[in-house]
Structures are given as structure tokens and as C-alpha cells.
Amino acid sequence: MKKLLATTLALAAFSVFSQGLAVGTAANTAISNTGYLDLTDGVTTTTLTSTPVVVNVTQVYGITITPDGTTTAPGQNVTLFPGQTGILTYTLTNTGNGTDSFNVAAATANATAQGASILGVYLDNPTTGTVGSYDAGDTLVTSVASLAADAARTLFVRYSLPSGTTGGSASGAAHQLNLSGTSAGDTTKTDTNNVGQFTVGRVIDLTLSSTQTKTVAPNGTVTFTDTLTNTGNTTLTAADITATVTAAATNAAGASITNGFTTTYTVVNGATTVSGSNLDTLIDSAVGAGLAAGSSLTITVNVAAPSAPNDRDQQALSITAFSPTTGTGVTNNAPSTDTQGQIVNTAVVTRGVGSVTKTVALCSSASSCPARTAATAGPISAKPGEYVVYYLEATNTGTGTLTNVRLRDVLPSDFVPTSVGATTSLTGGTLKFSTDGTAWASDVTTLGTLTGGSSTLHVAVENGGVATTITTADTFTAGSTLRLRIVGYIRTGATTGGTVTRDDSGL
């Protein structure tokens, strides 16, 4: 009889433990147990059955979220670049013994992470896309409902990394989030140690501004100011920045010429200033401990023109700043071909170039002569006593400014001058006349006797410096003209000169 009773109890126990659930027997299981007595009274063998006793298994609650993680040892790490959305993947398991629902929430776990960038917790939909990977069919949730005991579901925490986020090894570059879960049946059952991390990748980017063209006088110096800016999200070291410079000198026709220009650079980074002739070396020196994201270097380019260039000779400096850095977790947006890192600084020589022409025409009288446009380079024929007119024209055919410009005519022998005129395209100046280039007058009648063969007539424009003389302070700009008109007759007798009148006609 004892053997039979023991066997019955063992079978009941096997029924309980064979269910194999996370915390044992499933909730609401009724465990029924009956006792038996077998006996013989000498006549009859009888089995007596006891009243069954029932044990009802109550529900036990539990939750596990994996992978675990802390702020010092995150359970997962995903590299993410600014402007991208990243995914942390978790598994939530019901470790209770009955169906339960679980509230879930994602929150920032360090000061760098931004709560507004948490896009939420998504439940993997096993009927769409790839199981275990986030896709458009997955659902934004705040809870996982009716999860059977020992069952598990995949959850995704989505995070949008803000544009401009500092990356690389900079302090605070890691953005940490934590997924927590709580049993709806027993709110004391939680799992809150599930920190995951987004490591912000290095975005390397550079901009160099700006392309410029400036003019320079012969033997002068022109300065360009350029700015190199770290437009990425990480501090750049000297090894992250390379600069190259190509110089090309050409003439006005575009043909290559011997480079007579010289170039020096000054690079400023905050309190650090370095100067020299090798731009790449100077940038490396100025960067020093690093060029932080958003910071800039100021590059001053000084171009000295040769002492005797031709008008419109030029030097073009093609400057490129780029990064050779590559590696895991690095996006390099600053290769050597990136146009944002390429500029050209062109120094163009502006030099005044003077030209002079002289023409002549036969006049019908002292007051009636052909206009300048009708005169020719000659030769012409004239009899003694006949009048002729000389036209002289000075022009600045260059692109720079000339100074101390004087149009001069040595009056020929056997020519008796009678009138003088002049005009200029310059504005803001005063025409001045002289016979010696030193004393200047506005009225030609005050010049005294002009004699052919011994007098020299000067004309100039006074527009700067001392009003009574012509100096380098008096300028003659590009394209300007200065014209002189001299009328006289071919000598008939001993008279070779006299006082002239002013006549600007025909100019």
C-alpha cells in the first residue's frame, strides 16, 4: 500500500515539472492530488479513495530586456553620422509564468543625448519586411500587449542624430539611450539597465573662400584674405589638412611667361600667427592642438609684382585645401577634388601705357583748318605763307594710371605759330601750358613769343598736388586722352614767331 501511494505522488510531481516554463508551472494551473488506501479484512480486498485536494498555481510576473548595458559599459554601440537615424535593437522576454503586458519607454542616458531626437520604440512586425530588422511595417508602441510566458518580441529604439552634432573623439560625442520595461501585472517587476550607445562618426569637411581677382601696380604688392573653415563635426589636426598651391603667370594674350611674381603667406588661428612661403607648413603650424568644428583660419596671401611687368601680366594662384584622412567611422567630404576647398587668387598688373600720334593738314586760312579726324600722318605740300595745322594726341592705352604726363612739341624751323588749342577727356583737371616744363599757365597768351626752331610747347593736365606745377601727383587714368592743336604758316620772310591765340576748334 505505501508503494502504491508513493508512485501516485511521483506521477503528480512529474506532471507539474514537465511544463518547463521560465519560472515553473504556468499560472492558473490546478494541481489536484488524491490519496488511496488498499486493505484486506480477511474476506475482501478494498481500496479507499480520499477527497482530492487542489493547489491552484498563482501568476508570477517577470521581464527581461537584452542586451543589458550601463553608461560606462553600453550593451550595444552603433556608429551614426549627423542627420542620420540610428537603430538600437532589443529583445523583450516575458519571464513570468503567465500572459502579461509590458509598458516600454526610451529615454536619454547621458547629457549629450537629446530627448527630442528620440523617435520612439517600435515593435517588430514578424509578418512584414525582415524579422529582427527595422522596416516600415514595424509599429510605434508604448507597450507590448498579451505576451505569453517565455515568449519574446524584438523592439527597436530609433534616434535621429541632429545635424551639426560634434563627432569623433570630442568630449560628449557618444549619445546614450536606455530602454526600460515594466510589467503591467506587477509594476515592481522592471528591467531598466539597458543602455545602448550611438557613437557619432567623424564628418570631415573644409571650405576655402574666396576666389578673388585684384590689380597690382608694377613693383607693388596686393593682398588677398582667404578663410579656411572646418565645416565638419570634428576637431581637425594638422594631419587632417593638406594645402597645395599652383602658380601660373600669363601675359595679356594668355601665353605663359616667366613668373616674376613672389608670394608669401600669413596664417592666423586665434592668438597664433605664422608667416612664410610654404602654405601647407604654415597651416600645420597654425592648427596646433586642433581646429575645432566651426572654427576658421585666416589666410593672408601677399603677392608682389615684378618691377617691370607688362600691362595685364598676371599670376593666378590656385589654392586647394583638402583632407587625406580615412578610416572606420569617418566620412570625408573634403577630398582633393571638392570644389568647396578650391579657390583662385589672381593678381593682375595694371600698368599705364602711353602712346602718342601726330598728324598734319593744310589749312585754307589761319582760322579755317581741317578737323583732327581729317588730318593725316603726311607728308603734305605747302607753299610759304600757307597755313598748316598740327595735331598731337597722347593716350593711356594701358589699364593702370600714368602720372606726370606732358605732351610736348618742338616747333619746327620755318614754321611761324599763330594759335594753340588743347583738350582732354579727363574730368576734374585743368589744362596747363608751358614753354620750359617748369612754369605753367592756363592762358596760352601769357607764354610770350613762340618761335619756330627754338620754342618747345608743353601741355598737361593738373589734377593733383601743387596747382602751379605738374608732378607725379597729377594722374592720367587708363583710356584718357590729351590733345594739342598748333596752327601756323610756312615762313615767308624773317619773322619766325610771335604771340599766339587760343583756338580749340577741330579737336
Coordinates of N, CA and C in Angstrom, one line a residue, residues 45-166:
T45 N -10.7 -7.6 -0.4 CA -9.7 -6.6 -0.6 C -10.4 -5.3 -1.1
T46 N -10.1 -4.2 -0.4 CA -10.8 -3.0 -0.7 C -9.8 -1.8 -0.9
T47 N -10.2 -0.9 -1.8 CA -9.4 0.3 -2.0 C -10.3 1.5 -1.6
L48 N -9.8 2.3 -0.7 CA -10.5 3.5 -0.3 C -9.8 4.8 -0.9
T49 N -10.6 5.7 -1.4 CA -10.1 6.9 -2.0 C -10.4 8.1 -1.1
S50 N -9.4 9.0 -1.0 CA -9.6 10.2 -0.1 C -10.3 11.3 -1.0
T51 N -10.7 12.3 -0.3 CA -11.2 13.5 -1.0 C -10.0 14.2 -1.7
P52 N -10.1 14.6 -3.0 CA -8.9 15.3 -3.7 C -8.7 16.6 -3.0
V53 N -7.4 17.0 -3.0 CA -7.0 18.3 -2.6 C -6.4 19.0 -3.8
V54 N -6.7 20.3 -3.9 CA -6.3 21.1 -5.1 C -5.4 22.2 -4.7
V55 N -4.3 22.4 -5.5 CA -3.4 23.6 -5.3 C -3.5 24.4 -6.6
N56 N -4.0 25.6 -6.5 CA -4.1 26.5 -7.7 C -2.8 27.3 -7.8
V57 N -2.1 27.3 -8.9 CA -0.8 28.0 -9.1 C -1.2 29.4 -9.5
T58 N -0.7 30.3 -8.7 CA -0.9 31.8 -9.0 C 0.1 32.3 -10.0
Q59 N -0.1 33.5 -10.6 CA 0.7 34.0 -11.6 C 1.9 34.7 -11.0
V60 N 3.1 34.5 -11.5 CA 4.3 35.2 -11.2 C 4.8 36.0 -12.4
Y61 N 5.2 37.3 -12.1 CA 5.5 38.2 -13.1 C 7.0 38.4 -13.3
G62 N 7.5 38.6 -14.5 CA 8.9 38.9 -14.7 C 9.1 39.4 -16.1
I63 N 10.2 40.2 -16.2 CA 10.6 40.8 -17.5 C 12.1 40.8 -17.7
T64 N 12.6 40.5 -18.9 CA 14.0 40.7 -19.2 C 14.1 41.4 -20.5
I65 N 15.0 42.4 -20.5 CA 15.3 43.1 -21.8 C 16.8 42.9 -22.0
T66 N 17.1 42.5 -23.2 CA 18.6 42.3 -23.5 C 18.8 43.1 -24.9
P67 N 20.1 43.5 -25.1 CA 21.2 43.4 -24.2 C 21.2 44.4 -23.1
D68 N 21.8 43.9 -21.9 CA 22.0 44.8 -20.8 C 23.0 45.9 -21.1
G69 N 23.1 46.9 -20.4 CA 24.1 47.9 -20.6 C 24.0 49.1 -19.6
T70 N 25.2 49.7 -19.3 CA 25.2 50.8 -18.4 C 25.9 52.0 -19.1
T71 N 25.9 53.1 -18.5 CA 26.6 54.3 -19.2 C 28.1 54.1 -19.3
T72 N 28.7 53.3 -18.4 CA 30.1 53.0 -18.5 C 30.4 51.8 -19.4
A73 N 29.4 50.9 -19.6 CA 29.6 49.8 -20.4 C 28.3 49.5 -21.2
P74 N 28.1 50.3 -22.3 CA 26.9 50.1 -23.1 C 26.8 48.7 -23.6
G75 N 25.5 48.2 -23.7 CA 25.4 46.9 -24.2 C 25.4 46.8 -25.7
Q76 N 25.3 47.9 -26.4 CA 25.4 47.9 -27.9 C 25.9 49.3 -28.3
N77 N 26.6 49.3 -29.4 CA 27.2 50.6 -29.9 C 27.0 50.7 -31.4
V78 N 26.4 51.7 -31.9 CA 26.1 52.0 -33.3 C 26.8 53.3 -33.7
T79 N 27.6 53.2 -34.8 CA 28.1 54.5 -35.4 C 27.1 55.2 -36.2
L80 N 27.0 56.5 -35.9 CA 25.9 57.3 -36.5 C 26.5 58.7 -36.9
F81 N 26.1 59.1 -38.1 CA 26.6 60.4 -38.6 C 25.5 61.5 -38.4
P82 N 25.8 62.7 -38.2 CA 24.8 63.8 -38.1 C 23.8 63.8 -39.3
G83 N 22.5 63.9 -38.9 CA 21.5 63.9 -39.9 C 20.9 62.5 -40.2
Q84 N 21.6 61.5 -39.6 CA 21.1 60.1 -39.9 C 20.2 59.7 -38.7
T85 N 19.4 58.6 -39.0 CA 18.6 58.0 -37.9 C 19.2 56.6 -37.7
G86 N 19.5 56.3 -36.4 CA 20.0 55.0 -36.0 C 19.1 54.2 -35.2
I87 N 19.4 52.9 -35.1 CA 18.5 51.9 -34.5 C 19.3 51.1 -33.4
L88 N 18.7 51.1 -32.2 CA 19.2 50.1 -31.2 C 18.2 49.0 -31.1
T89 N 18.7 47.8 -31.1 CA 17.8 46.6 -31.2 C 17.8 45.8 -29.9
Y90 N 16.6 45.5 -29.3 CA 16.5 44.9 -28.1 C 15.5 43.7 -28.2
T91 N 15.7 42.7 -27.2 CA 14.7 41.6 -27.1 C 14.1 41.7 -25.8
L92 N 12.7 41.7 -25.7 CA 12.0 41.7 -24.5 C 11.4 40.3 -24.3
T93 N 11.6 39.7 -23.2 CA 11.1 38.4 -22.9 C 10.2 38.4 -21.6
N94 N 9.1 37.7 -21.7 CA 8.2 37.5 -20.5 C 8.8 36.4 -19.7
T95 N 9.4 36.7 -18.6 CA 10.0 35.6 -17.8 C 9.0 35.2 -16.7
G96 N 7.8 35.7 -16.7 CA 6.8 35.3 -15.8 C 6.2 33.9 -16.2
N97 N 5.1 33.5 -15.5 CA 4.6 32.2 -15.8 C 3.2 32.3 -16.4
G98 N 2.8 33.5 -16.9 CA 1.5 33.7 -17.5 C 1.6 34.9 -18.5
T99 N 0.6 35.0 -19.3 CA 0.5 36.1 -20.2 C 0.5 37.4 -19.5
D100 N 1.3 38.3 -20.0 CA 1.4 39.6 -19.4 C 1.6 40.7 -20.5
S101 N 1.3 41.9 -20.1 CA 1.6 43.1 -21.0 C 2.7 43.9 -20.3
F102 N 3.5 44.6 -21.2 CA 4.6 45.3 -20.7 C 4.7 46.8 -21.2
N103 N 4.8 47.7 -20.4 CA 5.0 49.1 -20.8 C 6.5 49.4 -21.1
V104 N 6.8 50.0 -22.2 CA 8.2 50.3 -22.5 C 8.4 51.8 -22.9
A105 N 9.6 52.2 -22.6 CA 9.9 53.6 -22.9 C 11.4 53.8 -23.1
A106 N 11.8 54.7 -24.0 CA 13.2 55.0 -24.2 C 13.4 56.4 -23.7
A107 N 14.6 56.6 -23.1 CA 15.0 57.9 -22.5 C 16.5 58.1 -22.7
T108 N 16.9 59.4 -22.6 CA 18.3 59.7 -22.7 C 19.0 59.1 -21.5
A109 N 20.3 58.7 -21.7 CA 21.0 58.1 -20.6 C 22.3 59.0 -20.3
N110 N 22.6 60.0 -21.1 CA 23.7 60.9 -20.8 C 23.3 62.3 -21.2
A111 N 24.2 63.2 -20.9 CA 23.8 64.6 -21.1 C 23.9 65.0 -22.6
T112 N 24.6 64.2 -23.3 CA 24.8 64.6 -24.8 C 23.6 64.2 -25.6
A113 N 22.9 63.1 -25.2 CA 21.7 62.7 -26.0 C 20.6 63.7 -25.8
Q114 N 19.8 63.8 -26.9 CA 18.8 64.8 -26.9 C 17.4 64.1 -27.0
G115 N 16.6 64.4 -25.9 CA 15.3 63.7 -25.8 C 14.4 63.9 -27.0
A116 N 14.5 65.1 -27.6 CA 13.6 65.5 -28.7 C 14.0 64.6 -30.0
S117 N 15.2 64.1 -30.0 CA 15.6 63.3 -31.1 C 15.3 61.8 -31.0
I118 N 14.7 61.4 -29.9 CA 14.2 60.0 -29.8 C 12.9 59.9 -30.6
L119 N 12.9 59.0 -31.6 CA 11.8 58.9 -32.4 C 10.8 57.9 -31.9
G120 N 11.2 57.1 -30.9 CA 10.2 56.2 -30.2 C 10.7 54.8 -30.2
V121 N 9.9 53.9 -29.6 CA 10.1 52.5 -29.6 C 9.2 51.8 -30.6
Y122 N 9.7 50.9 -31.4 CA 9.0 50.3 -32.4 C 9.0 48.7 -32.2
L123 N 7.8 48.1 -32.4 CA 7.7 46.7 -32.2 C 7.8 46.0 -33.6
D124 N 8.7 45.0 -33.6 CA 9.0 44.3 -34.8 C 7.7 43.5 -35.3
N125 N 7.3 43.8 -36.5 CA 6.2 43.0 -37.1 C 6.7 41.8 -37.9
P126 N 6.5 40.6 -37.4 CA 7.1 39.4 -38.0 C 6.5 39.1 -39.3
T127 N 5.4 39.8 -39.7 CA 4.8 39.5 -41.0 C 5.2 40.4 -42.1
T128 N 6.0 41.4 -41.8 CA 6.4 42.4 -42.8 C 7.9 42.5 -42.8
G129 N 8.5 42.7 -44.0 CA 9.9 43.0 -44.0 C 10.8 41.8 -43.5
T130 N 11.9 42.2 -42.9 CA 12.8 41.1 -42.4 C 12.7 41.1 -40.9
V131 N 12.4 39.9 -40.4 CA 12.2 39.7 -39.0 C 13.5 40.0 -38.3
G132 N 13.4 40.8 -37.2 CA 14.6 41.2 -36.5 C 15.3 42.5 -37.0
S133 N 14.8 43.0 -38.1 CA 15.4 44.3 -38.6 C 14.2 45.3 -38.8
Y134 N 14.6 46.6 -38.5 CA 13.5 47.6 -38.6 C 13.1 47.8 -40.0
D135 N 11.8 47.9 -40.2 CA 11.3 48.3 -41.6 C 10.0 49.1 -41.4
A136 N 9.5 49.5 -42.5 CA 8.3 50.4 -42.5 C 7.1 49.8 -41.8
G137 N 7.0 48.5 -41.8 CA 5.9 47.8 -41.2 C 5.9 47.7 -39.7
D138 N 7.0 48.1 -39.1 CA 7.1 48.0 -37.6 C 6.3 49.1 -37.0
T139 N 5.8 48.9 -35.8 CA 4.8 49.8 -35.2 C 5.4 50.6 -34.0
L140 N 5.1 51.9 -34.0 CA 5.4 52.7 -32.8 C 4.5 52.3 -31.7
V141 N 5.2 51.9 -30.5 CA 4.4 51.4 -29.4 C 4.9 52.1 -28.1
T142 N 4.0 52.0 -27.1 CA 4.4 52.3 -25.7 C 4.3 51.1 -24.8
S143 N 3.8 50.0 -25.4 CA 3.6 48.8 -24.6 C 3.6 47.6 -25.6
V144 N 3.9 46.4 -25.0 CA 3.8 45.1 -25.7 C 2.7 44.4 -25.0
A145 N 1.6 44.2 -25.7 CA 0.4 43.6 -25.1 C 0.4 42.1 -25.3
S146 N -0.2 41.4 -24.2 CA -0.6 40.0 -24.2 C 0.6 39.1 -24.7
L147 N 1.7 39.2 -24.0 CA 2.8 38.4 -24.4 C 2.8 37.1 -23.5
A148 N 2.8 36.0 -24.1 CA 2.7 34.7 -23.4 C 4.0 34.5 -22.6
A149 N 3.9 33.6 -21.6 CA 5.0 33.3 -20.8 C 6.1 32.7 -21.7
D150 N 7.3 33.1 -21.4 CA 8.5 32.6 -22.1 C 8.6 33.2 -23.5
A151 N 7.6 33.9 -24.0 CA 7.6 34.5 -25.3 C 8.5 35.8 -25.4
A152 N 9.0 36.1 -26.5 CA 9.9 37.2 -26.7 C 9.5 38.0 -27.9
R153 N 9.7 39.3 -27.9 CA 9.5 40.2 -29.1 C 10.7 41.1 -29.2
T154 N 10.9 41.5 -30.5 CA 12.0 42.4 -30.8 C 11.5 43.8 -30.8
L155 N 12.3 44.7 -30.2 CA 11.9 46.1 -30.1 C 13.1 46.9 -30.7
F156 N 12.7 48.0 -31.3 CA 13.7 48.9 -31.9 C 13.6 50.3 -31.3
V157 N 14.7 50.9 -30.9 CA 14.6 52.3 -30.4 C 15.3 53.1 -31.5
R158 N 14.5 54.1 -32.1 CA 15.0 54.9 -33.2 C 15.4 56.3 -32.7
Y159 N 16.6 56.8 -33.2 CA 17.1 58.0 -32.7 C 17.6 58.8 -33.9
S160 N 17.3 60.1 -34.0 CA 17.7 60.9 -35.1 C 18.8 61.9 -34.6
L161 N 20.0 61.7 -35.1 CA 21.1 62.5 -34.7 C 21.1 63.9 -35.3
P162 N 21.0 64.9 -34.6 CA 20.9 66.3 -35.1 C 22.0 66.6 -36.0
S163 N 21.7 67.4 -37.1 CA 22.8 67.9 -37.9 C 23.7 68.8 -37.1
G164 N 25.0 68.8 -37.5 CA 26.0 69.6 -36.8 C 26.5 69.0 -35.5
T165 N 26.0 67.8 -35.1 CA 26.5 67.2 -33.9 C 28.0 67.0 -33.9
T166 N 28.6 67.3 -32.8 CA 30.1 67.1 -32.7 C 30.4 65.6 -32.7

